[in-house]
Amino acid sequence: MYLPQIDDERTTLCNYLDVQLDAIRASSYGLDDAQARRTPLRGALSISGITKHIIFCMKQSLSGAGHHEHDQPFEAFFVSFTPSDEEEITTLLETFDAVRGEYMEMCRDGDLDAELPVGPMPWVGMTEARPAKLRYLYVHHVEEFARHAGHADIIREEIDGAQAAELLAAVEGRPANDFVTPWQAR
């Protein structure tokens, strides 16, 4: 659990990224594969799809920073929201954890002023990657991951009523307090 404190720029950005990734990961806590694939809202997002998309985002960033190859065609962005039949939630979470470790290492060690390709961002008409500072990427990912953590919160609450704070408390093994009781399967 992250508690606010005074940190340098890099630590602050990394902490915010880590918090959002914690929330996304916790959204699947206690779900089976069928539940994680559910799309209970009007859109096509699911917990599994959000997890897969965040993996895609982290891999794209790692590739852009030269950590490994993940150069995907533009169309790969669109399918990054939909898990294949073989991509069960347990498999996605294993991949999420592995890629997250690499991604957070990059966050802690990367030169904030280094340039790397960022994008595409089709929602603003950017269909090709463009150079940006690593610092920009981190701020963009805070925004992107927070947006999808919010999507996951709403989807999860619609599936079984679980809320983010109680899921995080359960994942972290925190005891109940006056404000939050860790989630338990009903």
PDB file of N, CA and C in Angstrom, residues 16-64:
ATOM      1  N   TYR A  16       2.984   6.046  -8.206  1.00  0.00           N
ATOM      2  CA  TYR A  16       1.643   6.165  -8.770  1.00  0.00           C
ATOM      3  C   TYR A  16       1.362   5.060  -9.791  1.00  0.00           C
ATOM      4  N   LEU A  17       2.342   4.728 -10.597  1.00  0.00           N
ATOM      5  CA  LEU A  17       2.160   3.627 -11.554  1.00  0.00           C
ATOM      6  C   LEU A  17       1.914   2.315 -10.817  1.00  0.00           C
ATOM      7  N   ASP A  18       2.702   2.070  -9.786  1.00  0.00           N
ATOM      8  CA  ASP A  18       2.567   0.836  -9.013  1.00  0.00           C
ATOM      9  C   ASP A  18       1.180   0.723  -8.368  1.00  0.00           C
ATOM     10  N   VAL A  19       0.678   1.834  -7.831  1.00  0.00           N
ATOM     11  CA  VAL A  19      -0.646   1.840  -7.209  1.00  0.00           C
ATOM     12  C   VAL A  19      -1.728   1.483  -8.228  1.00  0.00           C
ATOM     13  N   GLN A  20      -1.643   2.054  -9.422  1.00  0.00           N
ATOM     14  CA  GLN A  20      -2.645   1.754 -10.441  1.00  0.00           C
ATOM     15  C   GLN A  20      -2.553   0.300 -10.893  1.00  0.00           C
ATOM     16  N   LEU A  21      -1.330  -0.198 -11.033  1.00  0.00           N
ATOM     17  CA  LEU A  21      -1.151  -1.605 -11.417  1.00  0.00           C
ATOM     18  C   LEU A  21      -1.662  -2.535 -10.319  1.00  0.00           C
ATOM     19  N   ASP A  22      -1.469  -2.154  -9.052  1.00  0.00           N
ATOM     20  CA  ASP A  22      -2.038  -2.933  -7.939  1.00  0.00           C
ATOM     21  C   ASP A  22      -3.558  -3.017  -8.065  1.00  0.00           C
ATOM     22  N   ALA A  23      -4.182  -1.886  -8.360  1.00  0.00           N
ATOM     23  CA  ALA A  23      -5.647  -1.850  -8.459  1.00  0.00           C
ATOM     24  C   ALA A  23      -6.144  -2.698  -9.618  1.00  0.00           C
ATOM     25  N   ILE A  24      -5.462  -2.621 -10.751  1.00  0.00           N
ATOM     26  CA  ILE A  24      -5.873  -3.434 -11.910  1.00  0.00           C
ATOM     27  C   ILE A  24      -5.733  -4.909 -11.575  1.00  0.00           C
ATOM     28  N   ARG A  25      -4.614  -5.287 -10.979  1.00  0.00           N
ATOM     29  CA  ARG A  25      -4.395  -6.695 -10.630  1.00  0.00           C
ATOM     30  C   ARG A  25      -5.418  -7.170  -9.606  1.00  0.00           C
ATOM     31  N   ALA A  26      -5.702  -6.352  -8.609  1.00  0.00           N
ATOM     32  CA  ALA A  26      -6.648  -6.726  -7.553  1.00  0.00           C
ATOM     33  C   ALA A  26      -8.065  -6.896  -8.089  1.00  0.00           C
ATOM     34  N   SER A  27      -8.392  -6.243  -9.192  1.00  0.00           N
ATOM     35  CA  SER A  27      -9.754  -6.341  -9.730  1.00  0.00           C
ATOM     36  C   SER A  27     -10.135  -7.771 -10.111  1.00  0.00           C
ATOM     37  N   SER A  28      -9.157  -8.620 -10.349  1.00  0.00           N
ATOM     38  CA  SER A  28      -9.446 -10.015 -10.720  1.00  0.00           C
ATOM     39  C   SER A  28      -9.423 -10.969  -9.526  1.00  0.00           C
ATOM     40  N   TYR A  29      -9.096 -10.455  -8.366  1.00  0.00           N
ATOM     41  CA  TYR A  29      -8.952 -11.298  -7.175  1.00  0.00           C
ATOM     42  C   TYR A  29     -10.237 -12.080  -6.895  1.00  0.00           C
ATOM     43  N   GLY A  30     -10.106 -13.383  -6.807  1.00  0.00           N
ATOM     44  CA  GLY A  30     -11.244 -14.242  -6.477  1.00  0.00           C
ATOM     45  C   GLY A  30     -12.159 -14.580  -7.642  1.00  0.00           C
ATOM     46  N   LEU A  31     -11.858 -14.098  -8.840  1.00  0.00           N
ATOM     47  CA  LEU A  31     -12.704 -14.403  -9.998  1.00  0.00           C
ATOM     48  C   LEU A  31     -12.204 -15.647 -10.718  1.00  0.00           C
ATOM     49  N   ASP A  32     -13.142 -16.418 -11.253  1.00  0.00           N
ATOM     50  CA  ASP A  32     -12.742 -17.506 -12.147  1.00  0.00           C
ATOM     51  C   ASP A  32     -12.673 -16.932 -13.566  1.00  0.00           C
ATOM     52  N   ASP A  33     -12.240 -17.751 -14.518  1.00  0.00           N
ATOM     53  CA  ASP A  33     -12.037 -17.247 -15.871  1.00  0.00           C
ATOM     54  C   ASP A  33     -13.331 -16.721 -16.495  1.00  0.00           C
ATOM     55  N   ALA A  34     -14.432 -17.417 -16.302  1.00  0.00           N
ATOM     56  CA  ALA A  34     -15.702 -16.970 -16.885  1.00  0.00           C
ATOM     57  C   ALA A  34     -16.115 -15.615 -16.320  1.00  0.00           C
ATOM     58  N   GLN A  35     -15.940 -15.417 -15.024  1.00  0.00           N
ATOM     59  CA  GLN A  35     -16.280 -14.130 -14.418  1.00  0.00           C
ATOM     60  C   GLN A  35     -15.358 -13.022 -14.940  1.00  0.00           C
ATOM     61  N   ALA A  36     -14.066 -13.327 -15.066  1.00  0.00           N
ATOM     62  CA  ALA A  36     -13.099 -12.326 -15.526  1.00  0.00           C
ATOM     63  C   ALA A  36     -13.351 -11.919 -16.983  1.00  0.00           C
ATOM     64  N   ARG A  37     -14.005 -12.782 -17.762  1.00  0.00           N
ATOM     65  CA  ARG A  37     -14.321 -12.485 -19.164  1.00  0.00           C
ATOM     66  C   ARG A  37     -15.656 -11.767 -19.334  1.00  0.00           C
ATOM     67  N   ARG A  38     -16.434 -11.701 -18.281  1.00  0.00           N
ATOM     68  CA  ARG A  38     -17.757 -11.078 -18.385  1.00  0.00           C
ATOM     69  C   ARG A  38     -17.654  -9.618 -18.803  1.00  0.00           C
ATOM     70  N   THR A  39     -18.604  -9.190 -19.594  1.00  0.00           N
ATOM     71  CA  THR A  39     -18.717  -7.797 -20.026  1.00  0.00           C
ATOM     72  C   THR A  39     -20.090  -7.290 -19.582  1.00  0.00           C
ATOM     73  N   PRO A  40     -20.246  -7.002 -18.284  1.00  0.00           N
ATOM     74  CA  PRO A  40     -21.568  -6.703 -17.742  1.00  0.00           C
ATOM     75  C   PRO A  40     -22.088  -5.300 -18.031  1.00  0.00           C
ATOM     76  N   LEU A  41     -21.274  -4.474 -18.627  1.00  0.00           N
ATOM     77  CA  LEU A  41     -21.698  -3.105 -18.918  1.00  0.00           C
ATOM     78  C   LEU A  41     -22.062  -2.982 -20.394  1.00  0.00           C
ATOM     79  N   ARG A  42     -22.388  -1.828 -20.857  1.00  0.00           N
ATOM     80  CA  ARG A  42     -22.787  -1.650 -22.249  1.00  0.00           C
ATOM     81  C   ARG A  42     -21.618  -1.810 -23.216  1.00  0.00           C
ATOM     82  N   GLY A  43     -20.397  -1.577 -22.750  1.00  0.00           N
ATOM     83  CA  GLY A  43     -19.214  -1.712 -23.583  1.00  0.00           C
ATOM     84  C   GLY A  43     -18.707  -3.146 -23.594  1.00  0.00           C
ATOM     85  N   ALA A  44     -17.590  -3.359 -24.273  1.00  0.00           N
ATOM     86  CA  ALA A  44     -17.032  -4.700 -24.440  1.00  0.00           C
ATOM     87  C   ALA A  44     -15.875  -4.991 -23.486  1.00  0.00           C
ATOM     88  N   LEU A  45     -15.637  -4.123 -22.494  1.00  0.00           N
ATOM     89  CA  LEU A  45     -14.519  -4.338 -21.581  1.00  0.00           C
ATOM     90  C   LEU A  45     -14.832  -5.406 -20.551  1.00  0.00           C
ATOM     91  N   SER A  46     -13.802  -6.169 -20.232  1.00  0.00           N
ATOM     92  CA  SER A  46     -13.868  -7.171 -19.170  1.00  0.00           C
ATOM     93  C   SER A  46     -12.616  -7.022 -18.319  1.00  0.00           C
ATOM     94  N   ILE A  47     -12.601  -7.660 -17.176  1.00  0.00           N
ATOM     95  CA  ILE A  47     -11.399  -7.656 -16.330  1.00  0.00           C
ATOM     96  C   ILE A  47     -10.244  -8.319 -17.096  1.00  0.00           C
ATOM     97  N   SER A  48     -10.507  -9.429 -17.756  1.00  0.00           N
ATOM     98  CA  SER A  48      -9.463 -10.099 -18.550  1.00  0.00           C
ATOM     99  C   SER A  48      -8.962  -9.198 -19.665  1.00  0.00           C
ATOM    100  N   GLY A  49      -9.875  -8.515 -20.346  1.00  0.00           N
ATOM    101  CA  GLY A  49      -9.492  -7.638 -21.438  1.00  0.00           C
ATOM    102  C   GLY A  49      -8.659  -6.457 -20.970  1.00  0.00           C
ATOM    103  N   ILE A  50      -9.014  -5.885 -19.841  1.00  0.00           N
ATOM    104  CA  ILE A  50      -8.234  -4.775 -19.285  1.00  0.00           C
ATOM    105  C   ILE A  50      -6.841  -5.268 -18.906  1.00  0.00           C
ATOM    106  N   THR A  51      -6.776  -6.428 -18.285  1.00  0.00           N
ATOM    107  CA  THR A  51      -5.481  -6.998 -17.902  1.00  0.00           C
ATOM    108  C   THR A  51      -4.609  -7.210 -19.130  1.00  0.00           C
ATOM    109  N   LYS A  52      -5.195  -7.773 -20.188  1.00  0.00           N
ATOM    110  CA  LYS A  52      -4.438  -8.006 -21.424  1.00  0.00           C
ATOM    111  C   LYS A  52      -3.980  -6.683 -22.029  1.00  0.00           C
ATOM    112  N   HIS A  53      -4.827  -5.681 -22.016  1.00  0.00           N
ATOM    113  CA  HIS A  53      -4.464  -4.391 -22.603  1.00  0.00           C
ATOM    114  C   HIS A  53      -3.313  -3.732 -21.837  1.00  0.00           C
ATOM    115  N   ILE A  54      -3.337  -3.809 -20.530  1.00  0.00           N
ATOM    116  CA  ILE A  54      -2.263  -3.202 -19.738  1.00  0.00           C
ATOM    117  C   ILE A  54      -0.951  -3.940 -19.989  1.00  0.00           C
ATOM    118  N   ILE A  55      -1.002  -5.253 -20.154  1.00  0.00           N
ATOM    119  CA  ILE A  55       0.201  -6.012 -20.539  1.00  0.00           C
ATOM    120  C   ILE A  55       0.728  -5.465 -21.863  1.00  0.00           C
ATOM    121  N   PHE A  56      -0.162  -5.275 -22.822  1.00  0.00           N
ATOM    122  CA  PHE A  56       0.222  -4.730 -24.129  1.00  0.00           C
ATOM    123  C   PHE A  56       0.914  -3.379 -23.966  1.00  0.00           C
ATOM    124  N   CYS A  57       0.327  -2.488 -23.166  1.00  0.00           N
ATOM    125  CA  CYS A  57       0.906  -1.149 -22.958  1.00  0.00           C
ATOM    126  C   CYS A  57       2.305  -1.238 -22.348  1.00  0.00           C
ATOM    127  N   MET A  58       2.456  -2.082 -21.336  1.00  0.00           N
ATOM    128  CA  MET A  58       3.768  -2.210 -20.688  1.00  0.00           C
ATOM    129  C   MET A  58       4.793  -2.794 -21.654  1.00  0.00           C
ATOM    130  N   LYS A  59       4.394  -3.806 -22.437  1.00  0.00           N
ATOM    131  CA  LYS A  59       5.329  -4.404 -23.405  1.00  0.00           C
ATOM    132  C   LYS A  59       5.733  -3.411 -24.482  1.00  0.00           C
ATOM    133  N   GLN A  60       4.781  -2.623 -24.960  1.00  0.00           N
ATOM    134  CA  GLN A  60       5.106  -1.608 -25.963  1.00  0.00           C
ATOM    135  C   GLN A  60       6.153  -0.633 -25.413  1.00  0.00           C
ATOM    136  N   SER A  61       5.987  -0.229 -24.173  1.00  0.00           N
ATOM    137  CA  SER A  61       6.933   0.701 -23.556  1.00  0.00           C
ATOM    138  C   SER A  61       8.300   0.071 -23.382  1.00  0.00           C
ATOM    139  N   LEU A  62       8.324  -1.169 -22.953  1.00  0.00           N
ATOM    140  CA  LEU A  62       9.603  -1.870 -22.800  1.00  0.00           C
ATOM    141  C   LEU A  62      10.307  -2.001 -24.133  1.00  0.00           C
ATOM    142  N   SER A  63       9.557  -2.294 -25.163  1.00  0.00           N
ATOM    143  CA  SER A  63      10.142  -2.405 -26.500  1.00  0.00           C
ATOM    144  C   SER A  63      10.683  -1.058 -26.961  1.00  0.00           C
ATOM    145  N   GLY A  64       9.905  -0.011 -26.779  1.00  0.00           N
ATOM    146  CA  GLY A  64      10.327   1.321 -27.175  1.00  0.00           C
ATOM    147  C   GLY A  64      11.578   1.780 -26.456  1.00  0.00           C
TER     148      GLY A  64
END
